[in-house]
């Protein structure tokens, strides 16, 4: 399919690209150039214009100005999708899986048969799908409907599909955001293999470590502009962050620190005992004391997310009890959990977090409707004041409290979700993947916000598989296959935790009390 | 109405550029029919001097009352992300069942079972409406059936029930309480107009300033997010469906008083009008957007069009054509006035 | 008992299939009652009575069931006089005679059409109103559905009579789809525009009477006949409520569309047809005339104009129903 | 109907578990009305010996043809994630406009303008249907108006156009080509049945095995994703809308032949039946799910119910009530037979 002869130029070269959405300038005179076989990273803060560039590079949208060339030739015409896909394949940031269709069909969407008039041979299609999935070690029935897959499995279907076109240039827009460590490893192995065959990548991620692991060149965008392009080796992490944020960073460490204060002394605020939820986890317990942040680590199918959701009242466990400050909480009811003082940051802000067309103020106060006025009223003045305080406290970048939340960049949307959870002044904050898809700068401040909760004498539970998140915890419980398998005090090494999350029991056994302090 | 992430939603307004202008437009989305109303007013004025008389305008107002109550109910339901087609049958069947319960079992042209005293007619009628809403709610929320088709079935079923109970007759001898509200006049204007205005005002205030009113927008906008934020989604939706049924039943009370009898095809075919009015008035069929004020301008637009066409003496053969055309034109105007794509 | 509702007395008689056009109007409701009582008093052998809800496709489906269950004659009231044509052809091919009530099919063989002359309704209403108003003034006409043959006949006859006989009267035509609330709202607008309106012609009292009275009452325009400012009203159908209104002087007249005779003669002709009898054009023994159509015969039943003078006449069907 | 990615589907359990069982259930979702049809058949047989005669069953079949063509069109449109309410008017207005174009301008009861020879009547009729679909498509896809309300406006407008053009009369003298298809008999069964069966078969095969057919599911399931996969979403949706209009016009041809004339209210009120049949047959109102076979069982269910009720001699007053009840019951059965919540 692809031309094996030496390429006549960069696989892609874009110059002077500008794109506006109404009043928003998403890209301003931006450029990028990816050499054949190069692994090229594109980084920038939320809303810097990365995904917009992706949609222009893949022909989904047309730039307002600028030139675009593939292998030295002008880009195909706007509607000629086949030509586009011969030049560039893409894993988009937003899922492009169609839930009601089978995995096999999703993989070969719009190319189920060789020509439009030739009937589809489902048997062959299934066989081809099986082979393709096999290459990624994804154990999925090609016949299953996509909606039956886990998020991670879906992401792999997505990746397998993009890579299966045989294009010599592949764009991956935050492909790792939905994968756990093992998944990321598998993906990277595959990418390196392809790279060895001379395939070029444009790789987008907010995990700078991944950039260093995988890429040779990095391009930084900021505020819709191109800032710099350099070999990865020439930019250390600090320089990279500076380029992204435009501010000299005040050092490498985060602004917050894990104090470890109150770890053993604090009174248990949250106590979950013997919780079981069929199909997700069994007999799990957790204690969180005032002043500490507890991590609940676990890979995709470990049940840690469901466990966190159960604490927030989203699921009713078959067994077990939850108490907050020694008072039992009715399980399976969000209002009960809220009343008991449990705040909740859901896993996916698009699904459970935000009401997109409503304002920032409304979203931020969704949980505290009863505190904004007498007799069940919601006074606009109080809502606004409340929201403005949140905006200031969490440093949310928004034109105003009345802006629809959908107009904010991803990181700022995530802050609104956190604001919503903090609005009730919870004793216990349960946050699931709180920094999902958020840029490095915002991540730091979000974790800082969560630490603050603990520092004020309350407690927080971070449910995540991201080591960066878990580093903000005083204590981490690792889950595997629905059970808590290990517990770590602050100061664990990455390998320790990762092994535990992969089911090989770490050096520290759960419930073990004697742990070293740092 | 599922919890979804709408990729094609409104264009994200700038976080970079001061968003003043754009934002204002969005704010006045609910006013997008006001220019249409003005134009209709001017045409009406040009067409006939009778247009701008109190008599005529109050007439238009009163004619709009029953429809507007259905629109009020439907708007609340749509904002909460649901639909109810059966309102158009409730407006007929609720009064008929109330009559059947209170009218004596002999002597009249229509015989009931005389189970309750006749002063209970209005409360009974409202209760029937509430029960209908509750049953719809049960089927939709507990059995998780498709709301559009459940209420479509209910639309047919209830109309059939009305025919069966009334034996297809109109009921002329209705209790005076029933007759009063639809025909009385307060302070120089029909009572029905005052009542509707009051209900819209109450509803509007509740949506704007009450916790449970605000919750409707959250539920309609993203039910999952609302649930995760501790809003009792199913309970509130159920209440809204019950409220919708009750409002439709109350529209039935006004209708009966206004037209002097309960006819067997009361409200027949109105649901299309209800949807048209609500949506051209800026309420989204996908939930989470719109105001009662907008919905009200929708009703008034449709009603004024009929009035102006009658005044202008449009040939009867072209009436229906123009009615359809006006819906599309109003839709186009409200789309471009608000600048938002509709999905 | 599979399908047939025949009593033992009727079991020997030929089976008759009867379809009612709709169940939700006062006029047709009365017709249904007369059919029911006629069937039992005459001991006829009928198939289960069906209702086609004003929809010709349902009517055709019902007739098909009649064919398949052995009907020897069919009584129907096709509100859509065009779309029944091919069904009539099928029935004719199977030698099943058809009695059509209220409407005259445009094409296709019928044994007998039982109806009153709807053009005559319009003309009678026009003549009466014209005289009441002494040939000048403004009249609002609440028309039926523009797609209904009966409505159109009434409108056309009314219009042409007004044009030729009473050119001094201005007619304001209002289309209503047989819908009371539409009629009321358009009448209200018309009243605002023409406060000097002095006549109303309602093409169907069954749907327009109460809304019209309620509106006039609210506007203070419901003055008894004879008083200054009285609006002359002629209605159509002859249901009991119209008679009450005539007695109270609220309306002036109605045309009694004979629901009882429709039912009586529909059954009579159906039975005769099944027994193989034939009829000739000319006057009948029941005060009517049979005329010849290209596709059959039509018995034009009398449709008397009812005014204050004859409203208590016991022979009017509106005085015998529902009590 | 917006392009969405619904991630909140059923808990992601499967794929760990061997997915055989789940998948099978889902596969047979389209068969969920088959038991209902069987039960109806048994009741029909018990109720009357006339039920199981060729005459009766072919009769039911032919009565179902026109509705089933609308259902075919609507099912395609729904699968692609859209809606078209105006089909019920197209079935009437397309033949009337075709007549108006071909019938001579004098002499008949209905006079046309005689612009085209009379053999062009059928092609013209289909073309009118296509044009209507194309205009709807323009308003929905280019102006981005709400499809439900656009086609609701079109429903009223087109019905009004039909009344205006035909002056409210039925047109009885139609060209013989027009009359033929709806009334001819091939191999002992009405031609219309063969034609419908063929169209459903073609449609079903296209949906199951052709790329463009599969594209409808992709578009209805997630239009953004379909676009990213290189499917020309707007173009295909437009074609489907045009196809829907054409099928409705063709239903008009069959109707005219079947009933011997074009009546002014041809198809009036059918759209509710169309939706009911399509949805109880398993097609999702949210797009992306369902089959034509399912939709066909939906039509047959509704039609058989009427037949059985007539044979059983259900009192006319209770007809409509039972009609509504049956929709809800079928919905409940299809919901529990498929085990899926409906949204
Ligand atoms: N379709 C659109 N309509 C309106 N505004 C848009 C649209 N797509 C993107 N934007 C705006 O363009 C800007 C750039 O967005 P883009 O998605 O490219 O950012 P990004 O760099 O990918 O951010 P993230 O790291 O969060 O993925 C943002 O301000 C966004 O709000
Ligand atoms: N089609 C669009 N219409 C309106 N706004 C859009 C559109 N596409 C993107 N945006 C907005 O652009 C911003 C960034 O978009 P993007 O899709 O990159 O989100 P994100 O913040 O990266 O979220 P996530 O990582 O969770 O997908 C968001 O505010 C989003 O709402
Ligand atoms: O009198 C009218 C009758 O002739 C028509 O067919 O239906 C409506 C009736 O009121
Ligand atoms: Mg992005
Ligand atoms: Mg992102």
XYZ file of N, CA and C and ligand atoms in Angstrom, chain A residues 46 93 174 206 349 410 437-438, ligand 5:
25
model
N -3.747 22.327 27.935
C -5.101 22.093 27.439
C -5.561 23.298 26.636
N -8.668 11.786 19.811
C -8.820 11.936 21.252
C -10.207 11.464 21.700
N -3.400 11.679 22.485
C -3.579 11.181 23.856
C -4.055 9.734 23.899
N -0.081 14.224 27.653
C 0.226 15.126 28.761
C 1.203 14.489 29.731
N -15.390 13.172 33.072
C -16.142 14.408 33.239
C -17.199 14.572 32.145
N -10.145 21.530 28.461
C -10.335 20.314 29.235
C -9.871 20.421 30.682
N -6.401 13.493 31.478
C -6.400 14.366 30.311
C -6.048 15.813 30.592
N -5.465 16.045 31.750
C -5.208 17.412 32.148
C -3.720 17.698 31.966
Mg -7.458 16.422 26.513
